[in-house]
Every structure is written in structure tokens, then in C-alpha cells.
Amino acid sequence: MIRAKGPHAPNGHAEQAVPTGAPSRRGVMSGLAATGLAAAMPASAEDDARSRPFEPGMVERQAQALAAQPFDGRFPPLPAPLAGLDYDAYRDIRFRKDHAFLGEAGGPFRLQLFHRGFLYPRPVSVSLVRDGISTPIPYDPALFDFGRTRIDGTLPSDLNFAGIRIHAPLNRPDHLDELIVFAGASYFRFLGQDQLYGLSARALAIGSDGDKEEFPFFRAFYIEVPSADAKALTIHALLDSPSVAGAYRFTVEPGRTTGVRVNATLYPRQDLASVGIAPLTSMFFISETDRGHSDDYRPELHDSDGLQLATGSGEWLWRPLDNPQSRRISTFLDRDPKGFGLMQRDRDFGSYQDLEAGYERRPGYFVEPEGAWGEGSVVLMELPTDNETADNVVAFWRPKQPYPAGRPARLAYTIRALAAEDLHPNGKVMNTFIAEPTASGAARRAADAAALRNRRFLIDFGDGELDKRLGDPVPPEVVASASNGRITATSIVPNPHVGGFRVALDVQLDGPGATELRAYLKKDDQALTETWSYPWSVA
């Protein structure tokens, strides 16, 4: 499931063009006309620039009609000049800023389009919705500056686009910053103030933790033209895949912590047993916990450093991310979760020392469900990687009961792009270190099997009310547990550098195996910190 990051978007998933001998578009369109679904298919010379009445329920009806038919993901192959583009040639194709859409009414948002080619062969139709009327944007090469990339011959008028991006005055009122991008399958990513792109979100994940992953994709976007005083932008999208069709509405509100409210209606073609709701995808290579993968001069390399959970019972949990030796899937059972996200908690430039990448400015995405999501689990999948260019971490919500075929499933949530904002008032995990259970400065022992089954885990808890307790004669109580093996010793000392305490846990496994470690601080019956959770295994 590892994906290299693409040139414009957060993923490098390449989709295959339709093989020769596929049904003609005219035949497909005539078969869909009676369902009203033709408006959702990429425009061609036959229906280019046709305006139609639009209201939000239209996309749901399109998705329902799409799901009632066998899946057909085929599409005409890219013209040869576009199919052969390499990375540099594709990056040279830029949308002309002076051709941006949505500015006619004086609103704060601007729409640009991505050209098809390279990793983005699938056509996506884009329409503007104004006063209840939807009008497709026809492909026109004049919308793009091709730079040094030569495209010989005439491109077809039904070429359509690869995706969209929106600009808005995010950081300064007099400057348009990139706000949100949709490109490739159902991926999107967005920014809050003073943030740089890192992780990405997806509309839906199917089979991500299995042997064969399915990539739902957007067939069409409908963008409501905002008024001059609009504070948010609404984007409707039609999703399709072999297992499900869906109608999505994204309401994007830029700000310090830009929020994207997602309303989705899914129409399963088959029972969705391996569905991932609100999936997030990120990169984790090295950190202070484990530097064994690289001798890079930069101390840490990651877009996210932990999974944050807010359980339905009110517990806050922090799981540091890892670059494991083999695929690791962790499941956190819950009912009606309050939220989950992949976060970039370390905001210190000194932790990264990268003047170009700016890892300390990468956002964390936190998903806040609306309504009761019932029983299920937050799934975290971590894959091994040997470089910082691959997205190797995925997190999503999986309902306990599969969504049954033929029955619509509706859900809503908001994703916020966060920097150093506090999600809860308690103390937080600031650092996690792993070492031998020996005194500092002691001679290193040979790394035999017995030594590897004994580790010391050092956890820094800071923030919250912890700094006020540094002078207490009795420190907070350490509450620690191991699902397997034994915690042979615990200690706690003040750590004024993080405004809190450092906890040490000595853990022993009697043989090969795995254990789930947990720890938090409390005073009397009051939890002072979130819960640190960490998986440890020994071969």
C-alpha cells in the first residue's frame, strides 16, 4: 500500500486506461440517459457545456443510479502525447492563474484545474453551480501554460481534467494561498494558516489492510459559486468504485485551523466489510524513538508522529507512530468515538533540521464525527519504508457491522487541519525513547536474545496542569500496564524542559512475542494526562 508522493497531489497512485475494444462512450451514455446519470459522466463533444438544474439531492440520485448498475471503471486511453509524460514534463503544465474560476462575483475563492497526464490518466468532469444551474467547464488548452512541454497535435475537446484546487486569502487578506486540492482517486489535502502540505485525506478506503486494496475515485465535481461575502466554499462530488458509489459534499472553511465538513451518502453494490471511513494517509520514516532506518543528518523525518484518539468513553489516547520491520495493524475498539487523527505534535525545527521540507509546519488532521457512529474500531496500519517519499501510515474508522448492499449509509464528520492546538486540557506525551534498562553511561551489553527482551521505555509527559505539580513533595502516580510480559520497574522524575515529568518503564518479555504497553499519570482519582499506548514486539 506504500505510495510515492505525486507531483501535485499527496499520492502517486497510477490508474490504468481502458483496454482496446471497450464500449463506445455514445453507447454508455445512451444507456445512462434514462437514469439521469449521464450528467455525472465526463463531458464530451456531445454534451459539452450543457447546463442543467442542480440541487444537492441530484448527486445522491446519481450515486444511487450508478450503484444500481454493474461497475464500469473503463475510460478512453490518454492521447499519446499525454500518456508519455514524465515527472518533469507533467510539472511544467500549469494552470493559468488569470483564467481561474469563481471570482466573477467578487468572492474570496478561486478555482484552478489539473491537466490529465503522467500519474493522472482518469478524466474528471468539473461543473460550476450558479443560481441552481450546473454548467460543465469544457476542456480548453488555453487554460494551461505548457511551459517547455510540447504537445503535438490537437487534444480532444472532451479531455476533461485530472482534479481541482482552490485558492483563498488564507494567511493574508491581500494574497491568494493554496487552500485545498483534490487530485488522484479520492485523495484530498488542505491547509490551515502557516502550514505546509504533508499528510492527506481520502473520501473512502476499501481493503486498505487486506491483500487487495480498492481505490474509489471521483467521477465529477460540482462547485457552488460563492457570494462576495462567503466564508466557506461548497464542493459536491460523485464517487465510484467496484464496491460502492457515493455522493459527497465538502464544505471548506479556511482559517487558522481550516475545517472541511464532510457529508456522505454511500450506496454499496456489495456488503462493505472492509470499509475505512474518513481515512488519513501519512509518512513516518525516523524519529527519536527509532533511528535504525537511516544515518541521515536530520534527526527526524515524518509528516505525522502520532495517532490521537478521543474515545467515546472520554479517554484521550496517544500512540507514537513507528516504521516497523513488517506490516503492523493496530485496532482500537470503541463506540461512538469523539475523534481520531494523525498529528504532527513535534513543532521544533531542531527536531528536523530541514530548511526545505519544513516538517515542523506540516498539519495534523483530526476527524470529529457527527452523530453516533456506533460500534467499531479505529484502525492504524504502519508499513515499513526505507525513505521519506512514501506514504506508509493509514488510519481510519471501521464500523463493526458491514454496510449492507443496496442500503444507503449516511455519515457526517469534520476534519480540521491543526498545528500546535490543544485538543484536550490534560498533559500530553511529548517524547518517547527506548533504551537498555541500565544506568546512563553504563557499558553496553551484547545484544543477545535475552537483552533484546528487556527494554526501558522513557515517556515525557508535559503541558496541562503538570508544570504546577513539579514542586509537589509527592509526584503523580504512574499507572502502567502490559498486555503480555512484565513491567519490572517504574520511576518518575520531574522534567522541567517539557513542563512535566519523565516516566521510565522497564519491560521484560519471557520469549518471542508482542505486548501492548499503556501508561498515564494520575493524582488521587483524577487522570492528569492522556494515555500513552505503544506496541512492542520481539522476534
Coordinates of C-alpha atoms in Angstrom, one line a residue:
M1 CA 0.0 0.0 0.0
I2 CA 3.0 2.3 0.0
R3 CA 2.6 5.1 -2.4
A4 CA 5.2 7.7 -3.6
K5 CA 4.0 11.3 -3.4
G6 CA 2.9 12.7 -6.7
P7 CA 3.9 16.0 -8.3
H8 CA 0.8 18.0 -7.4
A9 CA -1.1 15.8 -5.1
P10 CA -0.4 13.7 -2.0
N11 CA -0.3 10.3 -3.7
G12 CA 1.2 8.6 -6.6
H13 CA -1.4 6.0 -7.4
A14 CA -1.5 5.3 -11.1
E15 CA -4.7 4.1 -12.7
Q16 CA -4.9 2.1 -15.8
A17 CA -6.6 3.3 -19.0
V18 CA -9.3 1.3 -20.7
P19 CA -8.1 -1.6 -22.9
T20 CA -8.9 -1.6 -26.6
G21 CA -12.3 -3.0 -27.5
A22 CA -14.2 -1.1 -24.8
P23 CA -17.8 0.0 -25.4
S24 CA -18.1 3.4 -27.1
R25 CA -18.9 6.4 -24.9
R26 CA -22.0 7.0 -27.0
G27 CA -23.4 3.6 -26.1
V28 CA -22.7 4.0 -22.5
M29 CA -24.2 7.5 -22.4
S30 CA -27.4 6.4 -24.1
G31 CA -27.8 3.6 -21.6
L32 CA -27.5 6.0 -18.7
A33 CA -29.7 8.7 -20.1
A34 CA -32.9 7.3 -18.6
T35 CA -31.4 7.3 -15.1
G36 CA -30.2 10.9 -15.3
L37 CA -26.7 9.7 -14.6
A38 CA -25.3 11.0 -17.9
A39 CA -24.7 14.4 -16.3
A40 CA -22.2 12.8 -13.9
M41 CA -20.1 11.3 -16.6
P42 CA -17.2 13.3 -18.0
A43 CA -18.4 15.7 -20.7
S44 CA -17.7 15.1 -24.4
A45 CA -18.3 17.0 -27.6
E46 CA -21.9 15.6 -27.5
D47 CA -22.9 17.2 -24.2
D48 CA -20.1 19.8 -23.7
A49 CA -21.3 23.0 -21.9
R50 CA -24.9 21.7 -21.4
S51 CA -26.4 23.4 -18.4
R52 CA -28.8 21.5 -16.1
P53 CA -30.8 22.3 -13.0
F54 CA -28.9 21.4 -9.8
E55 CA -29.8 20.8 -6.2
P56 CA -27.9 18.8 -3.6
G57 CA -30.1 15.7 -3.9
M58 CA -29.1 15.4 -7.5
V59 CA -25.7 13.9 -6.7
E60 CA -27.3 11.4 -4.3
R61 CA -29.7 10.3 -7.1
Q62 CA -26.7 10.0 -9.5
A63 CA -24.8 7.8 -7.0
Q64 CA -27.9 5.7 -6.3
A65 CA -28.4 5.1 -10.1
L66 CA -24.7 4.4 -10.5
A67 CA -24.7 1.8 -7.8
A68 CA -27.7 0.0 -9.4
Q69 CA -25.6 -0.8 -12.4
P70 CA -22.5 -3.0 -12.7
F71 CA -19.3 -1.1 -12.1
D72 CA -17.6 0.1 -15.2
G73 CA -14.3 1.9 -14.5
R74 CA -13.0 2.0 -18.0
F75 CA -12.1 5.2 -19.8
P76 CA -10.5 6.0 -23.1
P77 CA -6.7 6.0 -23.0
L78 CA -4.9 9.2 -22.8
P79 CA -3.7 10.7 -26.2
A80 CA -0.2 9.6 -26.8
P81 CA 1.5 13.0 -26.1
L82 CA 0.0 13.0 -22.6
A83 CA 0.4 9.3 -21.8
G84 CA 4.2 9.5 -22.3
L85 CA 4.8 12.5 -20.0
D86 CA 7.4 12.0 -17.3
Y87 CA 7.5 13.8 -13.9
D88 CA 9.3 16.9 -15.1
A89 CA 7.2 17.3 -18.3
Y90 CA 4.0 17.0 -16.4
R91 CA 5.0 19.5 -13.7
D92 CA 5.7 22.0 -16.5
I93 CA 1.9 22.1 -17.3
R94 CA 0.5 24.8 -15.2
F95 CA -3.0 26.3 -14.9
R96 CA -3.0 30.0 -15.9
K97 CA -3.8 31.9 -12.8
D98 CA -5.5 34.7 -14.8
H99 CA -8.0 32.1 -16.0
A100 CA -9.2 31.0 -12.5
F101 CA -12.9 30.5 -12.0
L102 CA -15.2 31.6 -9.1
G103 CA -14.0 35.2 -9.0
E104 CA -16.8 36.7 -11.1
A105 CA -19.0 37.6 -8.1
G106 CA -16.1 39.0 -6.2
G107 CA -15.9 36.1 -3.7
P108 CA -12.7 35.1 -1.9
F109 CA -12.2 31.7 -3.6
R110 CA -10.6 30.8 -6.9
L111 CA -10.7 27.5 -8.8
Q112 CA -7.9 26.1 -10.8
L113 CA -7.8 22.8 -12.7
F114 CA -5.2 20.0 -13.1
H115 CA -4.4 18.7 -16.6
R116 CA -4.5 15.0 -17.2
G117 CA -1.3 13.1 -17.8
F118 CA 1.5 11.2 -16.1
L119 CA 0.0 9.6 -12.9
Y120 CA -3.4 11.1 -13.5
P121 CA -5.0 9.5 -16.6
R122 CA -8.6 9.3 -15.4
P123 CA -10.9 12.0 -16.6
V124 CA -12.9 14.0 -14.1
S125 CA -15.7 16.4 -15.1
V126 CA -15.9 19.8 -13.3
S127 CA -19.0 21.9 -13.2
L128 CA -19.9 25.3 -11.7
V129 CA -23.2 25.7 -9.9
R130 CA -24.7 29.2 -10.1
D131 CA -28.3 30.1 -9.1
G132 CA -29.4 26.4 -9.2
I133 CA -27.9 25.7 -12.6
S134 CA -24.9 23.4 -13.2
T135 CA -22.7 24.2 -16.2
P136 CA -19.7 21.9 -17.1
I137 CA -16.3 23.5 -17.7
P138 CA -15.2 22.4 -21.1
Y139 CA -11.6 21.4 -21.7
D140 CA -9.6 24.2 -23.4
P141 CA -5.8 24.1 -23.8
A142 CA -5.8 27.9 -23.4
L143 CA -6.5 27.3 -19.7
F144 CA -2.9 26.0 -19.3
D145 CA 0.6 27.1 -19.7
F146 CA 2.5 24.1 -21.1
G147 CA 5.9 25.6 -20.4
R148 CA 8.7 23.5 -22.1
T149 CA 6.4 20.6 -22.6
R150 CA 5.5 20.1 -26.3
I151 CA 2.1 18.6 -27.1
D152 CA 1.9 17.8 -30.8
G153 CA -1.5 17.7 -32.4
T154 CA -4.9 18.7 -31.2
L155 CA -6.2 17.4 -27.9
P156 CA -9.8 16.3 -27.9
S157 CA -12.5 18.7 -26.6
D158 CA -13.8 16.0 -24.2
L159 CA -10.4 15.5 -22.5
N160 CA -11.7 16.9 -19.2
F161 CA -9.4 17.3 -16.2
A162 CA -7.5 15.4 -13.5
G163 CA -8.6 17.3 -10.4
I164 CA -9.2 20.7 -8.9
R165 CA -7.6 23.0 -6.4
I166 CA -8.9 26.1 -4.6
H167 CA -7.1 29.2 -3.6
A168 CA -8.2 31.7 -0.9
P169 CA -6.7 34.5 1.2
L170 CA -5.6 32.1 4.0
N171 CA -2.5 33.8 5.5
R172 CA -3.0 37.4 4.3
P173 CA -6.1 39.2 3.2
D174 CA -4.3 40.5 0.1
H175 CA -2.9 37.2 -1.1
L176 CA -4.4 34.0 -2.5
D177 CA -2.9 30.9 -0.9
E178 CA -3.5 27.3 -1.9
L179 CA -6.2 26.0 0.3
I180 CA -7.4 22.5 -0.8
V181 CA -6.5 20.1 -3.6
F182 CA -8.4 17.1 -5.0
A183 CA -6.3 15.0 -7.3
G184 CA -5.9 11.3 -7.8
A185 CA -8.6 8.7 -6.8
S186 CA -10.5 10.3 -3.9
Y187 CA -7.5 11.9 -2.2
F188 CA -7.6 15.5 -1.0
R189 CA -5.4 17.6 1.3
F190 CA -5.8 21.1 2.7
L191 CA -4.0 23.7 4.9
G192 CA -4.6 26.0 7.8
Q193 CA -2.7 29.1 8.4
D194 CA 1.1 28.9 8.2
Q195 CA 1.1 25.3 7.3
L196 CA 2.8 23.2 4.6
Y197 CA 1.4 20.1 2.8
G198 CA 2.2 16.8 4.5
L199 CA -0.4 14.1 5.1
S200 CA -3.6 13.7 3.0
A201 CA -7.2 12.6 3.5
R202 CA -9.4 10.3 1.3
A203 CA -13.1 10.1 0.9
L204 CA -13.1 6.4 1.4
A205 CA -10.8 3.4 1.8
I206 CA -11.7 -0.2 0.9
G207 CA -9.4 -3.1 1.7
S208 CA -6.5 -1.0 2.9
D209 CA -5.5 -3.6 5.5
G210 CA -6.1 -6.5 3.2
D211 CA -4.2 -8.1 0.3
K212 CA -6.0 -6.2 -2.4
E213 CA -6.8 -2.5 -1.9
E214 CA -9.6 -0.8 -3.9
F215 CA -9.3 2.9 -4.7
P216 CA -12.7 4.7 -5.0
F217 CA -12.4 7.7 -7.3
F218 CA -14.3 10.9 -8.1
R219 CA -16.0 11.0 -11.4
A220 CA -17.3 14.5 -11.1
F221 CA -17.1 17.7 -9.1
Y222 CA -19.8 20.4 -8.8
I223 CA -18.6 23.6 -7.2
E224 CA -21.1 26.2 -5.9
V225 CA -20.1 29.7 -7.0
P226 CA -19.8 31.6 -3.7
S227 CA -21.2 35.0 -3.0
A228 CA -18.9 38.0 -2.5
D229 CA -19.1 37.7 1.3
A230 CA -18.8 33.9 1.5
K231 CA -16.8 32.4 4.4
A232 CA -16.9 28.9 3.1
L233 CA -17.0 27.0 -0.2
T234 CA -19.2 24.0 -1.0
I235 CA -18.0 21.2 -3.3
H236 CA -20.1 18.3 -4.3
A237 CA -18.5 15.1 -5.7
L238 CA -19.7 11.8 -7.2
L239 CA -17.7 8.8 -6.1
D240 CA -17.5 5.4 -7.7
S241 CA -15.6 2.1 -7.3
P242 CA -16.3 -1.6 -7.8
S243 CA -17.9 -1.9 -4.3
V244 CA -19.7 1.3 -3.8
A245 CA -20.9 4.6 -5.3
G246 CA -21.3 7.7 -3.2
A247 CA -22.4 11.3 -3.0
Y248 CA -20.1 13.7 -1.1
R249 CA -20.4 17.3 0.0
F250 CA -17.4 19.1 1.2
T251 CA -17.8 22.5 3.0
V252 CA -14.4 24.1 3.2
E253 CA -13.9 27.0 5.7
P254 CA -10.4 28.5 5.7
G255 CA -8.8 29.8 8.9
R256 CA -6.2 29.2 11.5
T257 CA -7.4 25.6 11.7
T258 CA -9.1 25.1 8.3
G259 CA -12.1 22.8 8.6
V260 CA -13.6 20.6 6.0
R261 CA -17.1 19.3 6.9
V262 CA -17.9 16.1 5.0
N263 CA -21.4 14.8 4.4
A264 CA -21.5 11.5 2.6
T265 CA -24.2 9.1 1.4
L266 CA -22.8 5.7 0.3
Y267 CA -24.7 3.2 -1.9
P268 CA -22.9 -0.2 -1.6
R269 CA -23.0 -2.5 -4.6
Q270 CA -21.9 -5.3 -2.2
D271 CA -21.6 -5.7 1.6
L272 CA -18.8 -3.3 2.7
A273 CA -17.0 -5.4 5.3
S274 CA -13.5 -3.8 4.9
V275 CA -14.6 -0.2 4.5
G276 CA -12.5 2.6 6.0
I277 CA -14.3 5.8 7.0
A278 CA -12.5 9.2 7.0
P279 CA -9.2 7.6 6.0
L280 CA -5.9 9.6 6.6
T281 CA -2.6 8.8 4.9
S282 CA 0.8 10.0 6.1
M283 CA 4.5 9.3 6.1
F284 CA 6.7 8.3 9.0
F285 CA 10.3 7.4 8.5
I286 CA 12.5 8.1 11.5
S287 CA 12.2 9.9 14.9
E288 CA 13.8 9.9 18.3
T289 CA 12.1 6.6 19.1
D290 CA 13.9 4.6 16.3
R291 CA 16.7 5.9 14.1
G292 CA 17.8 2.5 13.0
H293 CA 16.5 3.0 9.4
S294 CA 18.7 5.9 8.4
D295 CA 22.0 7.7 9.0
D296 CA 20.6 10.9 7.7
Y297 CA 21.9 14.1 9.3
R298 CA 18.3 15.2 10.0
P299 CA 17.2 13.8 13.4
E300 CA 13.5 13.1 12.4
L301 CA 11.7 12.7 9.2
H302 CA 7.9 12.4 9.3
D303 CA 4.7 14.1 8.3
S304 CA 2.9 12.8 11.4
D305 CA 4.4 11.5 14.6
G306 CA 1.4 10.0 16.4
L307 CA -2.2 8.8 16.3
Q308 CA -4.5 10.8 18.6
L309 CA -7.8 9.2 19.8
A310 CA -10.7 10.6 21.7
T311 CA -12.8 7.6 22.7
G312 CA -16.5 7.5 23.2
S313 CA -15.9 7.0 27.0
G314 CA -13.9 10.3 27.2
E315 CA -10.4 8.9 27.3
W316 CA -7.7 10.6 25.3
L317 CA -5.0 8.3 23.9
W318 CA -1.7 8.9 22.1
R319 CA 0.0 6.2 20.0
P320 CA 3.5 7.2 18.7
L321 CA 4.0 6.1 15.1
D322 CA 6.7 3.7 14.0
N323 CA 8.4 2.5 10.9
P324 CA 8.1 -1.2 11.6
Q325 CA 10.1 -4.1 10.2
S326 CA 6.9 -5.6 8.7
R327 CA 3.4 -4.5 8.3
R328 CA 1.7 -3.7 11.6
I329 CA -2.1 -3.3 12.1
S330 CA -3.4 -2.0 15.4
T331 CA -7.1 -1.9 16.2
F332 CA -8.7 0.3 18.9
L333 CA -12.2 -0.9 19.7
D334 CA -14.6 1.9 20.5
R335 CA -18.3 3.0 20.4
D336 CA -19.3 6.4 19.2
P337 CA -15.8 7.9 19.0
K338 CA -15.3 11.6 19.7
G339 CA -12.4 11.9 17.3
F340 CA -9.2 10.5 15.8
G341 CA -6.3 11.8 13.8
L342 CA -2.8 11.6 12.6
M343 CA -0.9 14.5 14.2
Q344 CA 2.4 16.3 13.9
R345 CA 3.0 17.1 17.6
D346 CA 6.7 18.0 17.4
R347 CA 6.9 21.6 16.2
D348 CA 10.6 22.3 16.9
F349 CA 12.7 23.0 13.8
G350 CA 15.7 21.5 15.7
S351 CA 14.0 18.1 15.6
Y352 CA 14.1 18.1 11.8
Q353 CA 16.9 20.5 10.6
D354 CA 15.3 20.6 7.2
L355 CA 15.3 24.1 5.7
E356 CA 13.3 23.0 2.6
A357 CA 10.8 20.4 3.8
G358 CA 9.6 22.3 6.8
Y359 CA 8.4 19.2 8.7
E360 CA 7.6 21.3 11.8
R361 CA 4.9 23.1 9.8
R362 CA 3.1 20.0 8.5
P363 CA -0.5 19.9 9.7
G364 CA -2.2 17.2 11.7
Y365 CA -5.7 16.1 10.6
F366 CA -8.2 15.4 13.3
V367 CA -11.6 13.8 12.4
E368 CA -14.6 14.8 14.6
P369 CA -17.6 12.5 13.9
E370 CA -21.1 14.0 13.9
G371 CA -23.8 11.9 15.5
A372 CA -23.5 8.3 16.8
W373 CA -21.2 6.1 14.7
G374 CA -22.0 3.1 16.8
E375 CA -19.6 0.2 17.5
G376 CA -16.4 -0.2 15.5
S377 CA -12.7 0.5 15.7
V378 CA -10.0 3.0 14.7
V379 CA -7.6 1.0 12.6
L380 CA -3.9 2.1 12.3
M381 CA -1.7 0.5 9.7
E382 CA 2.0 1.1 9.6
L383 CA 4.2 -0.2 6.8
P384 CA 8.0 -0.4 6.5
T385 CA 9.7 2.1 4.3
D386 CA 13.3 2.9 3.5
N387 CA 12.8 6.5 2.5
E388 CA 10.8 9.7 3.3
T389 CA 9.0 9.9 -0.1
A390 CA 6.4 7.1 0.6
D391 CA 3.1 7.4 2.5
N392 CA 3.3 4.3 4.7
V393 CA 0.8 5.1 7.5
V394 CA -3.0 4.9 7.3
A395 CA -5.7 5.5 9.9
F396 CA -9.5 5.2 9.5
W397 CA -12.7 4.2 11.3
R398 CA -14.2 0.8 10.6
P399 CA -17.8 0.1 11.6
K400 CA -18.3 -3.2 13.4
Q401 CA -21.2 -4.2 11.2
P402 CA -20.6 -4.1 7.4
Y403 CA -22.7 -1.6 5.4
P404 CA -25.1 -4.0 3.5
A405 CA -25.5 -3.9 -0.2
G406 CA -28.5 -1.9 -1.5
R407 CA -29.0 0.1 1.7
P408 CA -27.7 3.7 1.7
A409 CA -25.3 4.6 4.6
R410 CA -25.2 8.3 5.6
L411 CA -22.5 9.8 7.8
A412 CA -21.0 13.2 8.6
Y413 CA -17.8 14.5 10.1
T414 CA -15.4 17.4 10.1
I415 CA -11.7 17.3 9.5
R416 CA -9.6 20.1 11.0
A417 CA -6.0 21.0 10.0
L418 CA -4.2 21.5 13.3
A419 CA -0.8 22.8 14.2
A420 CA 0.1 23.1 17.9
E421 CA -3.5 23.5 19.2
D422 CA -4.5 21.6 22.3
L423 CA -7.3 19.1 21.7
H424 CA -7.8 18.4 25.5
P425 CA -6.7 20.1 28.7
N426 CA -4.7 17.3 30.2
G427 CA -1.0 16.6 30.0
K428 CA 0.3 15.2 26.7
V429 CA 3.0 12.8 25.6
M430 CA 5.9 14.9 24.4
N431 CA 8.6 12.3 23.7
T432 CA 9.1 8.5 23.6
F433 CA 12.5 6.9 23.9
I434 CA 13.6 3.3 24.0
A435 CA 16.8 2.1 25.6
E436 CA 18.6 -0.6 27.5
P437 CA 17.4 -0.9 31.2
T438 CA 20.7 0.2 32.5
A439 CA 22.1 3.3 34.2
S440 CA 23.1 6.1 31.9
G441 CA 26.7 5.9 30.9
A442 CA 27.0 2.2 31.6
A443 CA 28.9 0.0 29.2
R444 CA 26.7 -1.5 26.5
R445 CA 25.9 -5.2 26.8
A446 CA 26.0 -7.6 23.9
A447 CA 22.7 -7.6 22.1
D448 CA 21.8 -11.2 22.7
A449 CA 18.3 -12.6 22.7
A450 CA 17.8 -12.1 26.5
A451 CA 19.0 -8.5 26.3
L452 CA 16.6 -7.7 23.5
R453 CA 13.7 -8.9 25.5
N454 CA 14.4 -6.3 28.2
R455 CA 13.8 -2.7 27.3
R456 CA 13.3 0.6 29.0
F457 CA 10.6 3.0 27.7
L458 CA 11.0 6.6 28.6
I459 CA 7.9 8.8 28.2
D460 CA 7.9 12.6 28.7
F461 CA 4.5 13.9 29.8
G462 CA 4.1 17.7 29.6
D463 CA 1.6 20.6 29.4
G464 CA -1.8 20.6 31.0
E465 CA -1.5 21.2 34.8
L466 CA 1.7 19.2 35.1
D467 CA 4.0 22.2 35.5
K468 CA 2.1 23.2 38.6
R469 CA 3.0 19.9 40.2
L470 CA 6.7 20.0 39.6
G471 CA 7.3 21.2 43.2
D472 CA 4.9 18.7 44.9
P473 CA 6.6 16.6 47.6
V474 CA 4.8 13.5 46.1
P475 CA 4.9 13.2 42.3
P476 CA 1.9 11.9 40.3
E477 CA 1.2 8.2 40.3
V478 CA 2.3 6.2 37.3
V479 CA -0.5 3.9 36.1
A480 CA 1.1 1.4 33.7
S481 CA 0.2 -2.0 32.2
A482 CA 1.4 -4.5 29.7
S483 CA -0.8 -7.0 27.9
N484 CA 2.0 -9.5 27.8
G485 CA 5.2 -9.9 29.7
R486 CA 6.0 -7.9 32.9
I487 CA 6.8 -4.3 33.9
T488 CA 9.7 -4.9 36.2
A489 CA 10.3 -1.3 37.4
T490 CA 8.8 2.1 37.1
S491 CA 10.1 5.5 38.0
I492 CA 9.1 9.2 37.6
V493 CA 11.2 12.3 37.8
P494 CA 10.5 16.0 37.1
N495 CA 11.3 17.2 33.6
P496 CA 11.1 21.0 33.6
H497 CA 12.2 21.1 29.9
V498 CA 8.7 19.8 28.9
G499 CA 6.8 21.3 31.8
G500 CA 6.1 17.9 33.3
F501 CA 7.6 14.6 34.2
R502 CA 9.7 11.7 32.7
V503 CA 8.4 8.2 33.3
A504 CA 10.6 5.1 32.9
L505 CA 9.1 1.7 32.4
D506 CA 11.4 -1.4 32.4
V507 CA 9.6 -4.1 30.5
Q508 CA 10.5 -7.8 30.1
L509 CA 9.2 -10.5 27.7
D510 CA 10.0 -14.1 28.6
G511 CA 10.3 -15.1 25.0
P512 CA 9.4 -14.0 21.4
G513 CA 6.1 -12.2 21.2
A514 CA 4.4 -8.9 21.4
T515 CA 2.9 -6.7 24.1
E516 CA 0.7 -3.6 24.2
L517 CA 2.0 -1.0 26.8
R518 CA -0.1 1.7 28.3
A519 CA 0.8 4.4 30.8
Y520 CA -0.7 7.6 32.2
L521 CA -0.3 9.9 35.3
K522 CA -3.0 10.4 37.9
K523 CA -3.4 12.2 41.2
D524 CA -5.9 10.6 43.6
D525 CA -8.7 9.5 41.3
Q526 CA -8.0 12.2 38.6
A527 CA -6.2 11.5 35.4
L528 CA -3.7 14.2 34.7
T529 CA -2.6 13.1 31.3
E530 CA -3.7 11.3 28.1
T531 CA -2.9 7.6 27.9
W532 CA 0.4 6.6 26.2
S533 CA 0.0 3.4 24.1
Y534 CA 2.8 1.6 22.4
P535 CA 3.2 -1.8 20.8
W536 CA 6.5 -3.7 21.4
S537 CA 7.5 -7.0 19.8
V538 CA 10.5 -9.3 19.9
A539 CA 11.2 -11.9 17.3

